[in-house]
Coordinates of C-alpha atoms and ligand atoms in Angstrom, one line a residue:
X1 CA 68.6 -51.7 51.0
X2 CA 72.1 -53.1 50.2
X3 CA 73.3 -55.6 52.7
X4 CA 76.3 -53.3 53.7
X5 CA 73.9 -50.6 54.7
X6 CA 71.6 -53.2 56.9
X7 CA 74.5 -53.5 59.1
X8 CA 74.2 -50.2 60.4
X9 CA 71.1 -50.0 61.2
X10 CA 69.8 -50.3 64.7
X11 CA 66.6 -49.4 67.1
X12 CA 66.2 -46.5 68.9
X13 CA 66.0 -48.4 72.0
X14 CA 69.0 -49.9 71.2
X15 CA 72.1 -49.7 74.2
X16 CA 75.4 -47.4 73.7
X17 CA 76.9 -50.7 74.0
X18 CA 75.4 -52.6 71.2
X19 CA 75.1 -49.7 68.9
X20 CA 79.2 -49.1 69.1
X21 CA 79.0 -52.9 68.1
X22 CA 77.0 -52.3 65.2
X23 CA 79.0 -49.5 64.3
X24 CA 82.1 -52.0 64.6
X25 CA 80.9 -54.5 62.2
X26 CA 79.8 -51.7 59.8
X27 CA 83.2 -50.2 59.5
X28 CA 82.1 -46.6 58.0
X29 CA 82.1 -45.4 61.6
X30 CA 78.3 -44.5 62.0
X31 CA 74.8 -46.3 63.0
X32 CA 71.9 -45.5 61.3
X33 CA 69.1 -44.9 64.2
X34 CA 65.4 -46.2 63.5
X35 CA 62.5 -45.8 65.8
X36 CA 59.5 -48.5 66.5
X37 CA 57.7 -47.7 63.0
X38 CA 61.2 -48.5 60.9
X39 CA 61.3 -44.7 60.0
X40 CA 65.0 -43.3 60.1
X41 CA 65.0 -41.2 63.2
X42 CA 68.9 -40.5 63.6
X43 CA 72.4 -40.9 63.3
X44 CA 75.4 -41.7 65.6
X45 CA 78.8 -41.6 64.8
X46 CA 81.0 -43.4 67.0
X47 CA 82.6 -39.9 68.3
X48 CA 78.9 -39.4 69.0
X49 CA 79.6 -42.0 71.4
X50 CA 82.4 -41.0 72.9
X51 CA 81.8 -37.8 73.7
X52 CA 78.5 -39.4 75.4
X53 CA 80.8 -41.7 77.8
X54 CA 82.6 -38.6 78.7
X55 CA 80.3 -36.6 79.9
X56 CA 78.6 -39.1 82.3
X57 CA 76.2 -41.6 79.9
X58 CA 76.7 -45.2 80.1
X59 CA 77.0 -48.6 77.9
X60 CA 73.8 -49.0 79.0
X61 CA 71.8 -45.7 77.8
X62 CA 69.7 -46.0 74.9
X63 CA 71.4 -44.5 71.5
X64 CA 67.9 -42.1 71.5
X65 CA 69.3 -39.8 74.0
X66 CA 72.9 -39.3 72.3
X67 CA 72.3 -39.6 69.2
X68 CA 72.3 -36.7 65.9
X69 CA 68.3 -35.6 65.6
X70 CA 68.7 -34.1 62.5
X71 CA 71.7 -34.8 60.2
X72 CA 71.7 -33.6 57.0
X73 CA 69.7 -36.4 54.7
X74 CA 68.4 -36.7 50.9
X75 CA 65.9 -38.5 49.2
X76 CA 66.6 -41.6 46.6
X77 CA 65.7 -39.2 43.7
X78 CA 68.6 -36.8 45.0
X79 CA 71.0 -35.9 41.9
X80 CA 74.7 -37.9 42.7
X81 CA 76.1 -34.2 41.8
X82 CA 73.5 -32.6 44.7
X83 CA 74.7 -35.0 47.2
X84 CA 78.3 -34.7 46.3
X85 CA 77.9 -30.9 47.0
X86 CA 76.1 -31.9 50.0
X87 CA 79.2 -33.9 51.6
X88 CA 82.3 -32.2 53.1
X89 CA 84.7 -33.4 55.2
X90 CA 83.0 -33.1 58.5
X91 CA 79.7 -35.0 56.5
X92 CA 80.8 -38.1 54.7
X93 CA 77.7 -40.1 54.7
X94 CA 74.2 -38.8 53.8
X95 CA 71.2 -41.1 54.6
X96 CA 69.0 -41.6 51.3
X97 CA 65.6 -42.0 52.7
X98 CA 62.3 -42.6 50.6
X99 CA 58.8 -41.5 49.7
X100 CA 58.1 -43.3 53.8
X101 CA 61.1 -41.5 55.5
X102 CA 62.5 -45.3 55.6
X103 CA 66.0 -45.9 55.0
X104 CA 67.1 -46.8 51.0
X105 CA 70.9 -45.9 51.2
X106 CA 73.9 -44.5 52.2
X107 CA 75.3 -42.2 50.1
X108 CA 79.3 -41.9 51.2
X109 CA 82.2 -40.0 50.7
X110 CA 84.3 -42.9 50.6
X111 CA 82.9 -43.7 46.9
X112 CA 85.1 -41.0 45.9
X113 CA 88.5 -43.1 46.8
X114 CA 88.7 -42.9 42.8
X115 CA 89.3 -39.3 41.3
X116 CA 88.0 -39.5 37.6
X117 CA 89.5 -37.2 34.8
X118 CA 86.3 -35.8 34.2
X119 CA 82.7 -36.7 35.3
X120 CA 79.0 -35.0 33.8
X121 CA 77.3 -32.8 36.2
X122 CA 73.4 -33.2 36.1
X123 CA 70.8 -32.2 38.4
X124 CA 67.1 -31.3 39.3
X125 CA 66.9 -28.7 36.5
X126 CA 68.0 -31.8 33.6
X127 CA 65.8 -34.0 35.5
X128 CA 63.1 -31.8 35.4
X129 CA 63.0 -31.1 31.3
X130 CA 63.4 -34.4 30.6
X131 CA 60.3 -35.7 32.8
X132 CA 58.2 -33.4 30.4
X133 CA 59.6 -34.8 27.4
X134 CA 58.4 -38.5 28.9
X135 CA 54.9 -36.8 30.4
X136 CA 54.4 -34.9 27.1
X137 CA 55.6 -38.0 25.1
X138 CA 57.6 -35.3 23.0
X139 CA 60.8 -38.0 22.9
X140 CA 62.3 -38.1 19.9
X141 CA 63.9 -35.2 17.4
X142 CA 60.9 -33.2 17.3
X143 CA 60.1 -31.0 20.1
X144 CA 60.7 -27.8 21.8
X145 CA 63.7 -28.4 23.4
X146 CA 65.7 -28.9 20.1
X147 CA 64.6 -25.5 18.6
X148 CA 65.3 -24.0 22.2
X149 CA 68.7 -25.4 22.3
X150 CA 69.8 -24.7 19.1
X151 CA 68.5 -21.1 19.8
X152 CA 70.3 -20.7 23.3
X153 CA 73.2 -22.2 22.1
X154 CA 73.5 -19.9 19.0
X155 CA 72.9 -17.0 21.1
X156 CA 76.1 -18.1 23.6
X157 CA 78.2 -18.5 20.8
X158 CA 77.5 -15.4 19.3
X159 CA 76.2 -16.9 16.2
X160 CA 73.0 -16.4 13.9
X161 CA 72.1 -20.0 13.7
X162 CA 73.1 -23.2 15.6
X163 CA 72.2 -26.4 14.2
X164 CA 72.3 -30.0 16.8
X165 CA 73.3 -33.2 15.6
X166 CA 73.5 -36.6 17.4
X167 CA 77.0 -36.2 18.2
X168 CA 80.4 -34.2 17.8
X169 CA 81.7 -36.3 15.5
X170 CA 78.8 -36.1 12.9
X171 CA 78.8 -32.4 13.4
X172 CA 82.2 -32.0 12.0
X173 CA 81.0 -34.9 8.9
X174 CA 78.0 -32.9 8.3
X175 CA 80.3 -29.1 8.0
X176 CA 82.4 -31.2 6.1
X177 CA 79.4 -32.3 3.8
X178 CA 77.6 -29.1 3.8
X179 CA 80.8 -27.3 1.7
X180 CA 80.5 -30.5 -0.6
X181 CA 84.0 -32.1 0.4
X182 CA 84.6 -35.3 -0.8
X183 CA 87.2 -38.1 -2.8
X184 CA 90.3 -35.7 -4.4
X185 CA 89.9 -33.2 -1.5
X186 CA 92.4 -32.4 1.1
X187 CA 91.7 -31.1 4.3
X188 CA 94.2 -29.2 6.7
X189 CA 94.0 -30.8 10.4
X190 CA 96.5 -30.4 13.5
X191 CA 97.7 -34.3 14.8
X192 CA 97.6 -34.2 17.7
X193 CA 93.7 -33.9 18.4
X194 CA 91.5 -36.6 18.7
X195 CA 91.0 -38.7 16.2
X196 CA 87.6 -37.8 14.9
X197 CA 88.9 -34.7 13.3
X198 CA 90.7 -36.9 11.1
X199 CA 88.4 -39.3 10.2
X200 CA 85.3 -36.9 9.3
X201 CA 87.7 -36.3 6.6
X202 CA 87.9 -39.8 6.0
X203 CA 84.4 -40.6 5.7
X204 CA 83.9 -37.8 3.0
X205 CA 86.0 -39.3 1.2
X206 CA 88.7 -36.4 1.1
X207 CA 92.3 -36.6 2.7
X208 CA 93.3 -35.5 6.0
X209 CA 96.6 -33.7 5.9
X210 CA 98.6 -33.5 9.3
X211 CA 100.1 -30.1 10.2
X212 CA 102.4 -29.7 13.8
X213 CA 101.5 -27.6 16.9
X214 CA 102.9 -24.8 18.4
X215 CA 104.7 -25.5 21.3
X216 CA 102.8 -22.2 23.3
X217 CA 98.7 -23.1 22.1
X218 CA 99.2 -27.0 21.6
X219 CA 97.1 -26.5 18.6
X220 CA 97.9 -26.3 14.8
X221 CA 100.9 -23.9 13.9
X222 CA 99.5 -21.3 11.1
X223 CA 103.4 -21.2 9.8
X224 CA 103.2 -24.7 9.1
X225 CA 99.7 -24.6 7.3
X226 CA 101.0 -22.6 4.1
X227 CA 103.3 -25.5 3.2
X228 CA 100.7 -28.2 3.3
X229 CA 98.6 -26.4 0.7
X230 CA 97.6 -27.9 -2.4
X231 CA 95.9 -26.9 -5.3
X232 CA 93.8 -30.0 -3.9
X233 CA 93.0 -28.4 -0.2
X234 CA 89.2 -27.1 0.5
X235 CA 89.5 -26.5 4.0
X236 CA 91.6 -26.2 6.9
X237 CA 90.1 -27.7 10.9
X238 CA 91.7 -26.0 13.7
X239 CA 91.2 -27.8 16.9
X240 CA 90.5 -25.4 20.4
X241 CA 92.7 -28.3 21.8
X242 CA 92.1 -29.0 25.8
X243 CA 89.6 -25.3 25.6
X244 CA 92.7 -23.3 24.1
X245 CA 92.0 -21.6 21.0
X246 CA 94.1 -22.2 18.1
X247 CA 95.5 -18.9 16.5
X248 CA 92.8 -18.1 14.5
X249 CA 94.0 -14.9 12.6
X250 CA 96.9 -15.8 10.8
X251 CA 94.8 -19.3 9.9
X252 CA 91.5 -16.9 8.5
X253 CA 94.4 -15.0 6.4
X254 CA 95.7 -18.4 4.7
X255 CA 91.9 -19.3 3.9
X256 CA 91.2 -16.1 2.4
X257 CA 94.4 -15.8 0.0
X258 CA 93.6 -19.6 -0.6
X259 CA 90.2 -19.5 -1.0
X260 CA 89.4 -22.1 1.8
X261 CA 87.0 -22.7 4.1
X262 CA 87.7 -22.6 8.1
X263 CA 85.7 -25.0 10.2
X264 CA 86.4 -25.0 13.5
X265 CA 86.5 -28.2 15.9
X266 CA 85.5 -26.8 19.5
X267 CA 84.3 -29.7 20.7
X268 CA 86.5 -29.1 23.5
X269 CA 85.9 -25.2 24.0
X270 CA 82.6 -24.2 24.3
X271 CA 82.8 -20.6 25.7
X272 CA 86.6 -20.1 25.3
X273 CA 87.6 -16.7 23.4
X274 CA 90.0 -15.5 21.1
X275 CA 90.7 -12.0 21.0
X276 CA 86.9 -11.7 22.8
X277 CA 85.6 -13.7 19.9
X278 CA 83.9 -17.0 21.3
X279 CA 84.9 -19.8 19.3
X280 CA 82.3 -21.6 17.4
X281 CA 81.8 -17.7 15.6
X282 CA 85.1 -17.3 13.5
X283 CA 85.4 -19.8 10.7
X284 CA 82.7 -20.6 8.3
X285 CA 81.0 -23.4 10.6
X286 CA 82.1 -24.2 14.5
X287 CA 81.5 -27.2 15.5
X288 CA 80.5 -28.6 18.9
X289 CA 80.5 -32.2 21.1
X290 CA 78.3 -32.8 24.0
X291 CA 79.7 -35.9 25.2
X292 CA 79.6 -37.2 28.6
X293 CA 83.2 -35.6 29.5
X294 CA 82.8 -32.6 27.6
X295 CA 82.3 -28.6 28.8
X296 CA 78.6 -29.3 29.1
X297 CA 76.7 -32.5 28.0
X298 CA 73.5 -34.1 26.6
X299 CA 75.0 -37.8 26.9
X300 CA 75.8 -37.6 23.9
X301 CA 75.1 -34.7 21.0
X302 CA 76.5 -32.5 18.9
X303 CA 75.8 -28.9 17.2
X304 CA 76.8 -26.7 14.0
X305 CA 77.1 -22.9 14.7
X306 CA 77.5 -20.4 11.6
X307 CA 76.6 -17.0 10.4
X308 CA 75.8 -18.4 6.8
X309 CA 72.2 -19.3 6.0
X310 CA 73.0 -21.2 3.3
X311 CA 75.1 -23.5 5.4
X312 CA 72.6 -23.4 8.2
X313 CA 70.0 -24.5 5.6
X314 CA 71.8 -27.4 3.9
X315 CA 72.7 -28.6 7.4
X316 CA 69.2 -28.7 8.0
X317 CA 68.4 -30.6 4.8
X318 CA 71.7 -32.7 5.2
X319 CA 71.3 -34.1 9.0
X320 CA 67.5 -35.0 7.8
X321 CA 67.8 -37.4 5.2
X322 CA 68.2 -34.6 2.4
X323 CA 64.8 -34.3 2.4
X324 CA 63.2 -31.1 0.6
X325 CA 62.2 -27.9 2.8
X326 CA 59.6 -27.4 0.6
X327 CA 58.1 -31.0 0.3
X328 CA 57.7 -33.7 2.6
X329 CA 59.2 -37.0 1.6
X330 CA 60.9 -35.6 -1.6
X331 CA 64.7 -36.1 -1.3
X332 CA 66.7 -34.5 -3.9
X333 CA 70.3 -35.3 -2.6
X334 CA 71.3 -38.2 -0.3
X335 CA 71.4 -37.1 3.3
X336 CA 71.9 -38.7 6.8
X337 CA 69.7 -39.5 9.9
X338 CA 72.5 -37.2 12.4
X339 CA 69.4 -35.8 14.3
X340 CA 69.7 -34.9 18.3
X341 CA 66.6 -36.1 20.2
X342 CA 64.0 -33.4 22.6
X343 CA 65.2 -35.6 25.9
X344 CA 68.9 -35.0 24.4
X345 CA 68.2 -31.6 24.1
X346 CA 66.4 -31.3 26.9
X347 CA 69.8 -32.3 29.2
X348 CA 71.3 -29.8 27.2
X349 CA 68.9 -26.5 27.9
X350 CA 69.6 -27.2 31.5
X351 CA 73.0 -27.8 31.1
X352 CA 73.7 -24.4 29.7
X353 CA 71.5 -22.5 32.5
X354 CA 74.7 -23.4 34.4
X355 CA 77.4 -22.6 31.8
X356 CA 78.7 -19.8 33.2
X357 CA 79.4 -21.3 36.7
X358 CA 80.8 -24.3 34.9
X359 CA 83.3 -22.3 33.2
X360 CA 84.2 -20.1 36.2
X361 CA 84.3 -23.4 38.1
X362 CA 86.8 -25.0 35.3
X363 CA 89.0 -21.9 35.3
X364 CA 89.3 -21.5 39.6
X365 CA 90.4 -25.6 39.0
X366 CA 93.3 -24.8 36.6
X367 CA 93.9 -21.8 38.9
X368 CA 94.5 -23.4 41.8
X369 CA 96.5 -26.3 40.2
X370 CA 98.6 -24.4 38.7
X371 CA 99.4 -22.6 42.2
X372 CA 100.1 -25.8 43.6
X373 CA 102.6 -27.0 40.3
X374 CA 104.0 -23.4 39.3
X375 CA 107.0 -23.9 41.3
X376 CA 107.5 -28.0 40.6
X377 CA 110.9 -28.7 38.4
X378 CA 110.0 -30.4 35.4
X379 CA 106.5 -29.3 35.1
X380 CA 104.9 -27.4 32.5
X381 CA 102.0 -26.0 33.3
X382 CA 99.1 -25.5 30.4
X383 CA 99.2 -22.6 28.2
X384 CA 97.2 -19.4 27.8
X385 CA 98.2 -16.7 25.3
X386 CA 97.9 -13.4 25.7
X387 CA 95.2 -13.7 23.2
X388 CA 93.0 -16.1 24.6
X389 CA 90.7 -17.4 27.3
X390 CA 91.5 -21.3 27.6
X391 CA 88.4 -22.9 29.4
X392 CA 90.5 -25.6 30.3
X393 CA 88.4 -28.4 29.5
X394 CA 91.0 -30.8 30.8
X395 CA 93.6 -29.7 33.0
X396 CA 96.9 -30.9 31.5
X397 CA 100.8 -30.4 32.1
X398 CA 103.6 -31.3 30.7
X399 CA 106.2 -34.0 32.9
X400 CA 110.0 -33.6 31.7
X401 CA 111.3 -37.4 32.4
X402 CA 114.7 -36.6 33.4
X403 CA 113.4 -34.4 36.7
X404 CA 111.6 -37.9 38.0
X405 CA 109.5 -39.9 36.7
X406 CA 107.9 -40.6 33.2
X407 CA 104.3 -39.4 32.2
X408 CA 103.1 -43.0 31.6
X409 CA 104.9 -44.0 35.0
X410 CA 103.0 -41.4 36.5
X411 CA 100.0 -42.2 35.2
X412 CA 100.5 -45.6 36.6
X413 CA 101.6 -44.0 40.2
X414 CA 98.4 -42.0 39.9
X415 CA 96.4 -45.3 39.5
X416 CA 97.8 -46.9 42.7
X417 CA 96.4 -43.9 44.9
X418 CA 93.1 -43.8 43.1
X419 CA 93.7 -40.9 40.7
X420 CA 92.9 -41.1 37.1
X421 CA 94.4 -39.2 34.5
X422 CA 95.1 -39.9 31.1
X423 CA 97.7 -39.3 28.2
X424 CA 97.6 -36.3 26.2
X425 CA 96.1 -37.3 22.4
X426 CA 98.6 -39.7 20.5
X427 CA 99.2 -37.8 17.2
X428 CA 97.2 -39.3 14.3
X429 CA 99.9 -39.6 11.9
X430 CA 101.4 -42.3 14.7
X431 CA 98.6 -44.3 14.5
X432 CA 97.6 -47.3 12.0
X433 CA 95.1 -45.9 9.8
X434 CA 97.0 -42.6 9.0
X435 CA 100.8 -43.9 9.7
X436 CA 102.9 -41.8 7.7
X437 CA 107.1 -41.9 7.7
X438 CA 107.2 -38.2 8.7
X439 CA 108.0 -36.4 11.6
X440 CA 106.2 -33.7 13.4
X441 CA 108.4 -33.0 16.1
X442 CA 106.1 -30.5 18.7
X443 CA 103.2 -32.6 18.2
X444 CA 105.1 -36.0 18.9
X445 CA 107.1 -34.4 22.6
X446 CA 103.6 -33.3 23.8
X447 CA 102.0 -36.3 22.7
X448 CA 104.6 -38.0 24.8
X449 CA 105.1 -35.9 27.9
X450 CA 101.6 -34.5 28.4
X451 CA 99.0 -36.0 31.3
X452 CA 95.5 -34.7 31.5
X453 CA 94.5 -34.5 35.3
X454 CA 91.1 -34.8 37.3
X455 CA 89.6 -31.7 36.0
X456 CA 85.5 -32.3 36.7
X457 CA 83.7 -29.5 38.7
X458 CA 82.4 -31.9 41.0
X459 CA 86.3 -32.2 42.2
X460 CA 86.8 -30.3 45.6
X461 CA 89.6 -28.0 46.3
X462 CA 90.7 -31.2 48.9
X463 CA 90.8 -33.4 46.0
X464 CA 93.1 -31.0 43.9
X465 CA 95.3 -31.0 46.9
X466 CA 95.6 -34.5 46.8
X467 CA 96.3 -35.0 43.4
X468 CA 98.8 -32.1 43.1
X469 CA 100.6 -33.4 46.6
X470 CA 100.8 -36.7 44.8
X471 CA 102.7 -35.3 41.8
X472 CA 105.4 -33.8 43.7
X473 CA 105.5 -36.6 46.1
Ligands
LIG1 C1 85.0 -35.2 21.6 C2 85.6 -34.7 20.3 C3 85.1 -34.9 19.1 C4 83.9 -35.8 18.8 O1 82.8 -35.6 19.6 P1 81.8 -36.7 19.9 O2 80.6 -36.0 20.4 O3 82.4 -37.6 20.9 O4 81.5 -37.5 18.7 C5 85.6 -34.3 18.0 N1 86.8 -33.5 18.1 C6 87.4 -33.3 19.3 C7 88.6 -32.5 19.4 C8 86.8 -33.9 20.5 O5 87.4 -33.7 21.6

């Protein structure tokens, strides 16, 4: 048991008296209540106490007859997610007892003081897949849970086959390698994304080409595509920036007359729709991250979603050393070891039973901050076409400097009270390996005036209230 959580723990026998001294030197305002075996038996909070002394008990009565009989407790193996769910205002601290009913922890409230932007959200049902991957010994990037994920997630997105990689990034490297991209090629790619849109590109060989944003999606402007195509382009990347779609239509048109291919970087919009298509099922190949922060996770992981069995098949082949379908240990072109392991997958199966309430959860978040901000001079809040369904994958405004204070001052402001938030990307062509003398004006004021906020679904409607009172203030 950690020291801190020693303090508060006292006898049953123990006096009103020295319990409220216990209580004292624990500062979380609570006793922990043992009887003669050492089993956990109770709880008293020092209003407990106090409404004790006022209806007649003394300093002297034993903490047995005022104290809780059965608060609400967990077990060590209880999920941090579960217990966070468990906790409300009224109960801040949750006993963790273990397999003897004997005291472990305290699980408290007050480890919340610090909002993150986003925070992974796994339970029993992750807990429970991967435990038979260890007690099946089906642990690495064969098993079950790999074929059931790839199926499932396919079958969300709408598409015929989904293929999972080891992470995000190498999803978009292997799309990129699968249509054969390499040294002479140009690819299309909005700057202001994160940066491994761009250099996927860059490890092909090829040359990412920046294009601006609109200022109403945040995500590439088709107008400004057609002027950035060369007789050297192969393929264009539109980003589903923050889980808004980029503007696919006009984007498939430009392909088409231009004979390129679309792949599309959702890695921060799984379920987000444009005109009711889910994204991941428009271009040639989607492509997906499953990092800690992201819509749903695996830790980390990755997947490739298309409608083409030819690049389904060569993905295959590709992310597997190039080895032959047909024969084992036969490689006839040089491939890569981008596989996703059965305990990765295994995460991500139970991560997707819960999808939809993640997403519905995501959506009531941006919701209700906007309905806090709407009215707030110099904010703008995040965009939603009429076209689309943004799943908001991180809540973020815009902060006009001359109505108060800067974005980055903000940020720092945000610190100070324990809230974390974070810039809006940088735009790649600002950066030192793709510094470029040109301007891209939309892309450079959101870069520079956007914050992303706490957006997890752990985060309680309290907690919004907090951060958006904060803002104004
Ligand atoms: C997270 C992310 C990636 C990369 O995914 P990883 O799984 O972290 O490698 C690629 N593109 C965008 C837009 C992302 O947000």
């Amino acid at each position: 048991m950690r020291e801190q959580v020693t303090k508060l723990v006292v006898k049953n026998t123990t006096s009103l008296k020295e319990t409220i001294e216990a209580i004292d030197k624990g500062a979380l305002g609570i006793a922990l209540v043992v009887d003669e075996g050492n089993k956990f038996c109770g709880l008293a909070t020092d209003g407990d106490i106090r409404r004790a002394l006022l209806q007649g008990f003394t300093l002297e009565d034993k903490i047995e007859a005022v104290m809780q009989k059965n608060p609400v407790i967990a077990k060590t193996t209880t999920p941090r997610s579960t217990l966070l769910q468990m906790m409300s205002e009224r109960i801040r601290h949750i006993p963790l007892l273990d397999e003897q009913g004997e005291i472990a922890d305290l699980a408290s409230y007050l480890h919340r003081v610090t909002l993150p932007v986003a925070e992974p959200e796994v339970g029993d049902k992750e807990l429970e897949y991967v435990t038979e991957c260890i007690t099946s010994n089906w642990i690495s990037s064969v098993g079950k849970f790999v074929t059931q994920f790839e199926e499932e997630f396919a079958h969300f997105c709408g598409t015929k086959y989904a293929v999972a990689t080891s992470n995000g990034t190498v999803a978009l490297h292997l799309a990129l390698a699968v249509l054969g991209v390499g040294a002479g090629d140009e690819v299309i790619v909005p700057t202001l994304t994160f940066i491994a849109t761009a250099n996927t590109v860059t490890y092909t060989g090829a040359k990412p080409v920046f294009v601006d944003s609109e200022p109403d999606t945040w995500n590439i402007d088709p107008e400004k595509i057609g002027p950035a195509i060369t007789p050297r382009t192969r393929a264009i990347i539109p980003v589903h920036l923050y889980g808004h779609p980029a503007n696919m239509e006009p984007i498939i048109e430009l392909a088409e007359k231009y004979n390129l291919y679309v792949i599309e970087d959702a890695a921060e919009a799984h379920g987000a729709t444009y005109n009711s298509r889910i994204v991941g099922s428009i271009g040639d190949m989607g492509c997906f991250s499953f990092f800690g922060n992201k819509i749903i996770t695996t830790g980390e992981g990755g997947m490739i979603t298309t409608n083409n069995k030819e690049f389904e098949q060569k993905a295959r082949m590709l992310r597997d050393h190039g080895v032959s379908p047909d024969k084992k240990y036969w490689h006839p072109v040089i491939g890569f070891n981008y596989r996703l392991t059965n305990i990765q997958a295994a995460i991500g199966v139970a991560q997707l039973e819960k999808v939809d309430r993640v997403l519905d959860r995501k959506r009531e978040i941006a919701m209700f901050y906007n309905s806090l901000l709407k009215d707030v001079t110099g904010i703008t809040l995040p965009p939603e076409a009429s076209w689309a369904k943004n799943v908001f994958w991180m809540y973020s405004i815009l902060i006009e400097e001359e109505y108060g204070i800067g974005r980055d001052e903000l940020i720092a402001k945000l610190k100070e009270s324990g809230v974390d938030s974070r810039p809006v990307f940088y735009p790649i062509h600002t950066m030192p390996p793709y510094r470029q003398d040109i301007v891209l004006p939309v892309a450079e004021e959101l870069g520079s005036k956007g914050i992303s906020l706490p957006s997890g679904i752990g985060l309680k409607d309290e907690e919004i209230e907090r951060v958006a009172s904060l803002i104004k203030k």
